Short mmCIF file of C-alpha atoms in Angstrom, two decimals:
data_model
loop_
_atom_site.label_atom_id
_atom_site.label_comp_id
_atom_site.label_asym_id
_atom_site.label_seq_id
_atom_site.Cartn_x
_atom_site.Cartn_y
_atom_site.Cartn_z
CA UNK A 18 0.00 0.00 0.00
CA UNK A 19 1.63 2.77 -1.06
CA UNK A 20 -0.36 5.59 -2.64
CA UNK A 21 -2.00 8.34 -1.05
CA UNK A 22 -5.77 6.67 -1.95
CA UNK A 23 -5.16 3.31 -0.43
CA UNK A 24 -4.32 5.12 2.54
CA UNK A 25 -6.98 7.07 3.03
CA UNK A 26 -9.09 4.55 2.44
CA UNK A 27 -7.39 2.76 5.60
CA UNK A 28 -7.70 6.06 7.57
CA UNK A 29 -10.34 5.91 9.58
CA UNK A 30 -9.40 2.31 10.83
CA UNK A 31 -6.06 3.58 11.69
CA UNK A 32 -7.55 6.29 13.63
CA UNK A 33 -9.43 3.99 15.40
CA UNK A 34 -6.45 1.62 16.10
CA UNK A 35 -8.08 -0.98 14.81
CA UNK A 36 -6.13 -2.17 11.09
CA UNK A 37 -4.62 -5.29 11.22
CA UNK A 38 -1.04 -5.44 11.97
CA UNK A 39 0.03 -5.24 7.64
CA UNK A 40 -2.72 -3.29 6.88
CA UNK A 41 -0.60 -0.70 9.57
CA UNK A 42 2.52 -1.39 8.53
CA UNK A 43 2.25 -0.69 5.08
CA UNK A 44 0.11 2.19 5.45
CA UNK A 45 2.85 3.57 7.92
CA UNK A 46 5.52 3.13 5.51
CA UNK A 47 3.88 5.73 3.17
CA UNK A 48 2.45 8.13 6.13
CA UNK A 49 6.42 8.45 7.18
CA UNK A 50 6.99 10.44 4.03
CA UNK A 51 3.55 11.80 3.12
CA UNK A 52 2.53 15.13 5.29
CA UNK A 53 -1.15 15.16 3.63
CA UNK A 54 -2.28 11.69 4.85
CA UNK A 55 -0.73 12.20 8.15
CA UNK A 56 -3.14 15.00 8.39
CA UNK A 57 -5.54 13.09 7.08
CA UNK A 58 -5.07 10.34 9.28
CA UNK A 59 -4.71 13.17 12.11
CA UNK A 60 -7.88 14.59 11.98
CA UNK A 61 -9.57 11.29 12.57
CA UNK A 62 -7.93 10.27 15.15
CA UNK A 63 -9.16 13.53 17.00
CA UNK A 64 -12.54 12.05 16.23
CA UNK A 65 -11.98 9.11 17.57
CA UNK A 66 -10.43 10.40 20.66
CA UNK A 67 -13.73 12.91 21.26
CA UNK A 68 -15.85 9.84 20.54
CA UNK A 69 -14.73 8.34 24.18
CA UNK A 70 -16.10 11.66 25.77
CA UNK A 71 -19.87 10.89 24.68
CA UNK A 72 -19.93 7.95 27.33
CA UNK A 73 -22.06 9.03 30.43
CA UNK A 74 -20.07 10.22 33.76
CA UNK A 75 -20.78 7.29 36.07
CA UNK A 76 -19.68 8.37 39.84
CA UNK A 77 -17.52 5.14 41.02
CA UNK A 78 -18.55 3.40 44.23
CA UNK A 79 -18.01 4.80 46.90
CA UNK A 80 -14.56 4.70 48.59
CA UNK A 81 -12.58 5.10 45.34
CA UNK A 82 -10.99 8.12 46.06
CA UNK A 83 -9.22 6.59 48.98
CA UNK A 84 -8.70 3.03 47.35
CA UNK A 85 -7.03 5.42 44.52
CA UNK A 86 -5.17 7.22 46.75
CA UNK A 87 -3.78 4.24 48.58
CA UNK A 88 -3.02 2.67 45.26
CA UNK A 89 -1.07 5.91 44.59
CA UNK A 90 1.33 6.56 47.76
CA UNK A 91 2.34 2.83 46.89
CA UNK A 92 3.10 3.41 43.56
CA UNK A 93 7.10 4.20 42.48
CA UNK A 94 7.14 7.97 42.08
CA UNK A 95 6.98 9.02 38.12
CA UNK A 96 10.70 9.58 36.81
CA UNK A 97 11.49 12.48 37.57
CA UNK A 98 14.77 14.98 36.09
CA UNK A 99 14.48 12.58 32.95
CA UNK A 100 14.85 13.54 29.77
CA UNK A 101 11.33 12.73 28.28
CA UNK A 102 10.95 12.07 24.31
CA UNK A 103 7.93 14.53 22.98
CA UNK A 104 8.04 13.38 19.56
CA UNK A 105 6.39 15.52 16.89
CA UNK A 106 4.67 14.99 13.37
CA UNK A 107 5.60 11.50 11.81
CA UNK A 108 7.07 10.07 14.48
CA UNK A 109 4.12 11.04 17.26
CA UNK A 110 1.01 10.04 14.52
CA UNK A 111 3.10 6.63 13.90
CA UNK A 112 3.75 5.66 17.62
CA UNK A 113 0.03 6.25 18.52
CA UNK A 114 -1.17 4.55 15.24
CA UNK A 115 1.14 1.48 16.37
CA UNK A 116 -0.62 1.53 19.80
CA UNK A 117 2.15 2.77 21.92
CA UNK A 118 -0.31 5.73 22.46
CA UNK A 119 2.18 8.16 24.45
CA UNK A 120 4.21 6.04 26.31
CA UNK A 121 7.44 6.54 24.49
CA UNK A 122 10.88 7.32 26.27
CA UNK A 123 14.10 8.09 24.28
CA UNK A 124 16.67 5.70 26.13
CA UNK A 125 20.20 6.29 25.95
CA UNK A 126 19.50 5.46 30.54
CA UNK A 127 19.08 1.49 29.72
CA UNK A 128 17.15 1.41 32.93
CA UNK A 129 14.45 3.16 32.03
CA UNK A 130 14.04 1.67 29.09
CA UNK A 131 13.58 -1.63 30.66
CA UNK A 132 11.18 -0.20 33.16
CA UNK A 133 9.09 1.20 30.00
CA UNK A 134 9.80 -2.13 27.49
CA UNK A 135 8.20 -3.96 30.91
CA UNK A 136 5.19 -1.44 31.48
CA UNK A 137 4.23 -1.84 27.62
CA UNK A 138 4.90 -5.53 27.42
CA UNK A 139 1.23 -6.47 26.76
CA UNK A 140 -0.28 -10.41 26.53
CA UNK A 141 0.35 -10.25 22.74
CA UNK A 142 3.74 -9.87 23.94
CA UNK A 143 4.56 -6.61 21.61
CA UNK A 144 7.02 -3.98 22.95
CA UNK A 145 8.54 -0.73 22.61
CA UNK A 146 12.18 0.02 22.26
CA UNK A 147 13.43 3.32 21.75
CA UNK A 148 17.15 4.26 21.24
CA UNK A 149 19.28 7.24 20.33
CA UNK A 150 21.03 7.29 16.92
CA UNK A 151 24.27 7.86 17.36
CA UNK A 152 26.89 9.59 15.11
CA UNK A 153 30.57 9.94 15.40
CA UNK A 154 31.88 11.45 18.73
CA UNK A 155 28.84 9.38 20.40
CA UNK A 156 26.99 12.32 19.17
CA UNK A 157 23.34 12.20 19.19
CA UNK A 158 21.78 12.98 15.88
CA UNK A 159 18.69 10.60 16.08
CA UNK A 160 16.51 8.40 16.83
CA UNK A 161 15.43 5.13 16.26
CA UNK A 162 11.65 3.32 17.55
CA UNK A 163 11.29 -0.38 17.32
CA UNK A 164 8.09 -2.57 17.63
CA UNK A 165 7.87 -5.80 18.21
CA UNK A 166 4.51 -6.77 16.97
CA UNK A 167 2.56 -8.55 13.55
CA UNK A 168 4.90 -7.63 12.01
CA UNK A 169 7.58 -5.68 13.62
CA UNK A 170 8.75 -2.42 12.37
CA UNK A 171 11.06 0.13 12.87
CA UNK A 172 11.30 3.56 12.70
CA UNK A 173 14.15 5.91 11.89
CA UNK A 174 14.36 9.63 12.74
CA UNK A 175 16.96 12.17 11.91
CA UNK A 176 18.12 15.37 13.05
CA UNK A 177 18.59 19.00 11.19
CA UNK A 178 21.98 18.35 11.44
CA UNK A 179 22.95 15.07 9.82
CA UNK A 180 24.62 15.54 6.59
CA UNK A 181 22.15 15.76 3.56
CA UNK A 182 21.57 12.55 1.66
CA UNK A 183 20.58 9.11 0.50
CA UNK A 184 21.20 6.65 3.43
CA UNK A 185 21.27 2.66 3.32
CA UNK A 186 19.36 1.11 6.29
CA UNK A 187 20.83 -2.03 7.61
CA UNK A 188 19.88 -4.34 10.52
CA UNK A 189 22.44 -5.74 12.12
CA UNK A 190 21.31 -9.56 13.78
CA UNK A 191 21.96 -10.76 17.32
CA UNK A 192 23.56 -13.68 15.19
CA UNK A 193 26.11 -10.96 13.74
CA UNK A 194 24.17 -11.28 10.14
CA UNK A 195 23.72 -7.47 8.16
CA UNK A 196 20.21 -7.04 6.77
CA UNK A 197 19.57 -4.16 4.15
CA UNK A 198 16.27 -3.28 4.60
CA UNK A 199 15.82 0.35 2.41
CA UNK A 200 17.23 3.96 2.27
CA UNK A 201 16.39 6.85 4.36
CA UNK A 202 16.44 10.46 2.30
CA UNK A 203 18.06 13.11 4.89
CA UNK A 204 17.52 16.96 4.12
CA UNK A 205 17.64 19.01 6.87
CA UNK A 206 16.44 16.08 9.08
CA UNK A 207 14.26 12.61 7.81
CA UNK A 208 12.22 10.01 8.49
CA UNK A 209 11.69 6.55 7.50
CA UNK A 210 9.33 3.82 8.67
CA UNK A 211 9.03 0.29 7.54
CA UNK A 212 8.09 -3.27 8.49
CA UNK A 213 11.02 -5.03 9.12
CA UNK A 214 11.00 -8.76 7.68
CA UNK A 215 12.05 -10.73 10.95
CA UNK A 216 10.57 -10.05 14.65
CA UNK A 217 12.62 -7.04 16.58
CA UNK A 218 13.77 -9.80 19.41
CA UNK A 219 16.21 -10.83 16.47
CA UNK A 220 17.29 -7.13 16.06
CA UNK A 221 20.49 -5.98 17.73
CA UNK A 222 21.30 -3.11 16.12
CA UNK A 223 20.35 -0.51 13.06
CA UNK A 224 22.95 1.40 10.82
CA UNK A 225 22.76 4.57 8.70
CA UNK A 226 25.29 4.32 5.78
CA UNK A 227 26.20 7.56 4.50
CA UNK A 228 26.05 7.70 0.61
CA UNK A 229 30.09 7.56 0.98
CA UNK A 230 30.15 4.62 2.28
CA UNK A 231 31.05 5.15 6.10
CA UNK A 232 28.71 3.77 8.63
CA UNK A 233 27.06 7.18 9.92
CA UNK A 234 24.81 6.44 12.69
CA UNK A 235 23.84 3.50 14.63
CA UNK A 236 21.21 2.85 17.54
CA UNK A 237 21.19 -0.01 19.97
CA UNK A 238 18.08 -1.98 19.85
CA UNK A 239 18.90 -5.05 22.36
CA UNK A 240 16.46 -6.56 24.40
CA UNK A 241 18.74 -7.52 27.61
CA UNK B 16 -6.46 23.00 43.32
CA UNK B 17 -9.88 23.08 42.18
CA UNK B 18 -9.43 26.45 39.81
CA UNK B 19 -6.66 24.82 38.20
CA UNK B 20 -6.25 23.84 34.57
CA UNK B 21 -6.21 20.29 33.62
CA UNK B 22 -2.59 20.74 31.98
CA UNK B 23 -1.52 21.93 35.55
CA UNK B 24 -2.84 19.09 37.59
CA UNK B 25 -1.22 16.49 35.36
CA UNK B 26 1.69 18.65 35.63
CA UNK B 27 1.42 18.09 39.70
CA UNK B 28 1.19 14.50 38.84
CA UNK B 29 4.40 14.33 36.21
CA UNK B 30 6.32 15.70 39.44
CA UNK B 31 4.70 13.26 41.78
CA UNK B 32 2.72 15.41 43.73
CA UNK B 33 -0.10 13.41 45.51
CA UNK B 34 -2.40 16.48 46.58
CA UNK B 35 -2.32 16.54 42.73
CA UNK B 36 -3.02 13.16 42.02
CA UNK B 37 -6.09 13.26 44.36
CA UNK B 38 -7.63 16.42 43.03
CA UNK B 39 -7.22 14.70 39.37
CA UNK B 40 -9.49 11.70 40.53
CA UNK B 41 -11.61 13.43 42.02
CA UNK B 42 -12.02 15.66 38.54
CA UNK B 43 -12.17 13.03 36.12
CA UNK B 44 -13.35 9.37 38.44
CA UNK B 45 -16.68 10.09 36.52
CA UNK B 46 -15.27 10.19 33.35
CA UNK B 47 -13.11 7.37 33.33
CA UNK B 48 -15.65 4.47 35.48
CA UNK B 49 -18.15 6.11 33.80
CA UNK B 50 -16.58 4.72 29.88
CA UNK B 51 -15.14 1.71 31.67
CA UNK B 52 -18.76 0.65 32.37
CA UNK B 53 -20.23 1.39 29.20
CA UNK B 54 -17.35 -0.94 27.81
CA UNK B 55 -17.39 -3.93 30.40
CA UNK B 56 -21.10 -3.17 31.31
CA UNK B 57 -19.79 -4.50 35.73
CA UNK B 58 -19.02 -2.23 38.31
CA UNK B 59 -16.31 -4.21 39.53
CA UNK B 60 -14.15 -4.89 36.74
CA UNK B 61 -14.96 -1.17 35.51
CA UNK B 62 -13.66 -0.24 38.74
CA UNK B 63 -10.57 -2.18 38.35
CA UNK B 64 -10.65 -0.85 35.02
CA UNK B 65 -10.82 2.79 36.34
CA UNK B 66 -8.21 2.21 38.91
CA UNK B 67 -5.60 0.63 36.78
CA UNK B 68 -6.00 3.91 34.30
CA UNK B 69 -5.11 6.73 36.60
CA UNK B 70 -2.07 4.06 37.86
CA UNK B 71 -0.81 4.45 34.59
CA UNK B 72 -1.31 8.36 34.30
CA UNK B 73 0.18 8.55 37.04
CA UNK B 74 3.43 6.44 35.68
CA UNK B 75 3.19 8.71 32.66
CA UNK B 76 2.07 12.05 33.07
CA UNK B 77 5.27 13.53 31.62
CA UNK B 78 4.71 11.80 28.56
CA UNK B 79 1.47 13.65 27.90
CA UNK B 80 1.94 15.82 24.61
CA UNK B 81 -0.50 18.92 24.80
CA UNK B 82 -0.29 18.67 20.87
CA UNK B 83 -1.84 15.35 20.21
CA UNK B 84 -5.12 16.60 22.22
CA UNK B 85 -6.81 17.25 25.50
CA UNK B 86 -5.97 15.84 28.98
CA UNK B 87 -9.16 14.43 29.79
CA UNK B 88 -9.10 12.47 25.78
CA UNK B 89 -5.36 11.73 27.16
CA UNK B 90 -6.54 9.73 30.08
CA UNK B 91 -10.05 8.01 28.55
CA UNK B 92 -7.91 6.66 25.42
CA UNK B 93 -5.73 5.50 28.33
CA UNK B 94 -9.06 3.89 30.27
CA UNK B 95 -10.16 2.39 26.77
CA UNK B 96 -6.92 0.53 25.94
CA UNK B 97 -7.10 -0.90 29.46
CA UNK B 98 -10.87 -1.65 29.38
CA UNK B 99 -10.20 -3.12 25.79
CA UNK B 100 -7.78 -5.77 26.78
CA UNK B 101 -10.20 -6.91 29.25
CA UNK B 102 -12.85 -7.24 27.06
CA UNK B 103 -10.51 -9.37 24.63
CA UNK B 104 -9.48 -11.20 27.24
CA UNK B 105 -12.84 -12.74 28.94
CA UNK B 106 -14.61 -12.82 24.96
CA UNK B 107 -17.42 -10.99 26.60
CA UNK B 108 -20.07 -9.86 24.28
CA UNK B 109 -19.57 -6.31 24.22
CA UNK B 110 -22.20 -4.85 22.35
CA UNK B 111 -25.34 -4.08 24.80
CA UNK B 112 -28.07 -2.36 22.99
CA UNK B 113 -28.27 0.09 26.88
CA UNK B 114 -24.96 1.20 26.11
CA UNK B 115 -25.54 2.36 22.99
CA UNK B 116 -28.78 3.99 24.06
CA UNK B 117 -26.14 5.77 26.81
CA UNK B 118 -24.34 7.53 24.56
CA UNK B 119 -27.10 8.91 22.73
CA UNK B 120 -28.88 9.74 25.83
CA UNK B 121 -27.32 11.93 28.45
CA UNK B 122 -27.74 15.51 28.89
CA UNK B 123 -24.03 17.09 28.47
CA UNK B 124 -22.84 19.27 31.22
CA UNK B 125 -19.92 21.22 31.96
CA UNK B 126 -17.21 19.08 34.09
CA UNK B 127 -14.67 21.40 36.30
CA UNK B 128 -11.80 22.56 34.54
CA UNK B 129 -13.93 22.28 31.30
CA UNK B 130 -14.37 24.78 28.66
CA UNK B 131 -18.08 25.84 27.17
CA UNK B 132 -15.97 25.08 23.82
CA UNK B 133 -15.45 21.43 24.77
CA UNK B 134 -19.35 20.90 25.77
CA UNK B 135 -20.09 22.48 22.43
CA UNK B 136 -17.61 19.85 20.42
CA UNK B 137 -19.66 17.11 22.50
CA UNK B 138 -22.89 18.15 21.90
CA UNK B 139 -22.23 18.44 18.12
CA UNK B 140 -20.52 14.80 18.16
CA UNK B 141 -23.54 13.51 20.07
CA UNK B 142 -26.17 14.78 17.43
CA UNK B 143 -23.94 13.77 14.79
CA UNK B 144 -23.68 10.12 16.16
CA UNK B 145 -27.54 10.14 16.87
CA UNK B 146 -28.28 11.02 12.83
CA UNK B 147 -25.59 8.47 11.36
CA UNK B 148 -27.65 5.43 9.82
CA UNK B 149 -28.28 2.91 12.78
CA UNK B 150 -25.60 0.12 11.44
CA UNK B 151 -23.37 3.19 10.76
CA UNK B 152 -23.54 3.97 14.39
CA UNK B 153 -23.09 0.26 15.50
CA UNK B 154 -19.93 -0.10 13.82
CA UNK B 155 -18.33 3.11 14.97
CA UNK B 156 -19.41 2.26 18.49
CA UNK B 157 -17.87 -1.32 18.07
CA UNK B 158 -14.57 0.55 16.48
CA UNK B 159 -14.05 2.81 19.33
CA UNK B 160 -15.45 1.62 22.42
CA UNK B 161 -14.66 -1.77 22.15
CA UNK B 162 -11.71 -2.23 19.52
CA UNK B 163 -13.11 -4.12 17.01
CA UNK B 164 -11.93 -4.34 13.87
CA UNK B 165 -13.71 -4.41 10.75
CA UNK B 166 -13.11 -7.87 10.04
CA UNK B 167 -14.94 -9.07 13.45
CA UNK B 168 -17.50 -6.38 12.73
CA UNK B 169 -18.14 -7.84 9.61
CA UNK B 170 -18.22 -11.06 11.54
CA UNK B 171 -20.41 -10.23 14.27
CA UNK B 172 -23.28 -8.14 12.23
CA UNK B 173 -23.64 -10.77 9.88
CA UNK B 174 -21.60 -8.18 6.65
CA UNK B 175 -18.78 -8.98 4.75
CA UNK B 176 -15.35 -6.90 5.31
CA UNK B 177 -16.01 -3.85 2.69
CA UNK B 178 -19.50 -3.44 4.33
CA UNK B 179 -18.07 -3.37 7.78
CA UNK B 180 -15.11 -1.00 6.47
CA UNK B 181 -17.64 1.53 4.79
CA UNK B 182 -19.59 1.93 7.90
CA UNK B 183 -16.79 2.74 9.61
CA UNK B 184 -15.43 5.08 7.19
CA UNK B 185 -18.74 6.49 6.29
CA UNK B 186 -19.54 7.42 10.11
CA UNK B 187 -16.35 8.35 10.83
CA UNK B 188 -16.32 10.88 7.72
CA UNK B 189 -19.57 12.29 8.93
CA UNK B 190 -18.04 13.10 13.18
CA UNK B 191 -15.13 14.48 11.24
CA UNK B 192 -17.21 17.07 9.38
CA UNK B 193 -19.80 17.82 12.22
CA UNK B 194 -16.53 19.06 14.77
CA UNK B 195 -14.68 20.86 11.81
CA UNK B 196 -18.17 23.06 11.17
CA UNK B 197 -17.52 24.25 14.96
CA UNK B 198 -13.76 24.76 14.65
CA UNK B 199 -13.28 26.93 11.14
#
């Protein structure tokens, strides 16, 4: 699926979060470049969103407020001093539309990574992973959101200030094997988004190739 | 507490502030059982449901992104996920006729914290769900209270997949134009 009319045809199930798992990946691979259909897609999922404030206020029974707040001054404090992701256009509309909704946390602290890949492990068993891409000088100039899921996918964002140009996408195995898996355009930042052919668990890394050959930027994607 | 914004409460919560976390219950427990029962149709597990939501806004307040829409839509997407999984997971029927009749029904009124603007979008979406065709209004209620997709739609009104999938799009299309009316 990769024109602009399949995809809006898909739109309001996207919204809705409820396309099946190809149906989302392939429509994702063409909202990553395509501005118009994320708007598209955007508006809808506004709709959907209001839709949940037409149920009826129900008060709970009473004695929730203190079951709540007992629940609450036992709960581990929200992080706090962290460096918190707020993603914006492609990379926001494609998280939610994959179902992470907003619980996305760019992880070069491994901890809290594995506190968040634990929080969104759900009975399907699909996960989040979020890494930095890093360039040369361990400089940060990226970032890179995985998915386990039916099918996995992964997606790539860049920076203003990565060097303009055609990049090859490779994933590199936990077995050690390299994986091409597309090119990334970079002009005054980028983003790509694509199903990946094998589940994320087999993932260890990803690698930006710079059109002259070097390896640019890689991100960490290891489940440990 | 109670004059504050709904942006600043959450904000209370990011930092961990409990007097916070209370006054955001108490401003949106009616919201959030209130959809959890229209999904799960049993106090209990809607409770369960309720209580497991503001857990997680509390583990991720911080993470809210003013940009992507409203607190209060924030936290019930939040309480329909959770409500969602339980649904899948005890293969409950979902779809009782009272609920539906709920959403139609109710008189809207002006939460704390809530703009007249809001009540207005609501009120618009509400007569805009109660003209769509009936099945129309079935399958977006499926869609976004209880997660179904088109496929099990299609499965569970007796339609095959395009059917289901126009319905959806075709009420969806409609709420989209009824709020953008209000909002040029």
């Amino acid at each position: 699926m990769s024109d602009c009319r399949s995809v809006r045809a898909l739109a309001p199930e996207l919204a809705l979060g409820i396309a099946s798992g190809e149906d989302r990946a392939s429509a994702l691979r063409h909202l990553a470049g395509c501005a118009e259909c994320r708007r598209d897609v955007e508006s809808l999922a506004l709709v959907a969103d209001e839709l949940l404030l037409l149920a009826p206020e129900v008060d709970p029974p009473v004695g929730f407020e203190s079951r709540m707040a007992e629940r609450l001054s036992g709960a581990a404090t929200p992080a706090r001093g962290r460096r918190w992701a707020v993603l914006a256009g492609a990379a926001a509309l494609i998280a939610v539309i994959a179902g992470a909704g907003v619980y996305l946390v760019t992880a070069p602290d491994r901890h809290l990574a594995d506190y968040y890949r634990r929080q969104l492990a759900s009975a399907h068993g699909r996960y989040f992973v979020t890494s930095a891409l890093y360039g040369p000088g361990a400089r940060v100039q990226g970032e890179a959101f995985g998915y386990e899921g039916d099918p996995s996918w992964l997606l790539l964002t860049a920076d203003r200030g990565l060097a303009r140009g055609t990049y090859r996408v490779h994933l590199v195995t936990v077995t050690g094997g390299k994986v091409a898996v597309g090119r990334m355009r970079v002009d005054s930042g980028g983003s790509w988004g694509r199903a990946i052919p094998f589940d994320l668990s087999n993932v260890r890394s990803v690698t930006l190739t710079s059109p002259n050959g070097d390896v640019a930027l890689e991100a960490d994607l290891r489940q440990d | 507490m109670w004059s504050l914004t709904d942006e600043s409460l959450l904000a209370g919560l990011a930092s961990g502030d409990h007097k916070a976390a209370t006054a955001f219950v108490r401003r949106y427990q009616g919201r959030v059982y209130g959809l959890a029962l229209t999904i799960l149709r049993d106090p209990a597990t809607a409770e369960e449901v309720a209580q497991e939501t503001f857990l997680k806004a509390w583990r991720h307040a911080a993470a809210f992104d003013a940009r992507r829409g409203s607190v209060p839509t924030w936290l019930l997407s939040i309480a329909r996920n959770v409500a969602i999984d339980v649904v899948r997971s005890r293969r409950q029927e979902p779809l009782d006729p009272e609920a539906l009749a709920a959403l139609r029904g109710s008189p809207t009124q002006e939460g704390p914290g809530e703009e007249r603007v809001q009540v207005d979008d609501r009120e618009r979406l509400r007569a805009a769900l109660a003209e769509l065709p009936e099945e129309q209004r079935r399958a977006l209620v499926l869609a976004s209270f209880y997660g179904r997709s088109a496929r099990e739609i299609g499965d569970m009104e007796g339609i095959p997949l395009g059917t289901a999938k126009t319905r959806i799009r075709a009420g969806m299309i409609k709420m989209r134009a009824a709020l953008e009316v209000t909002n040029e």
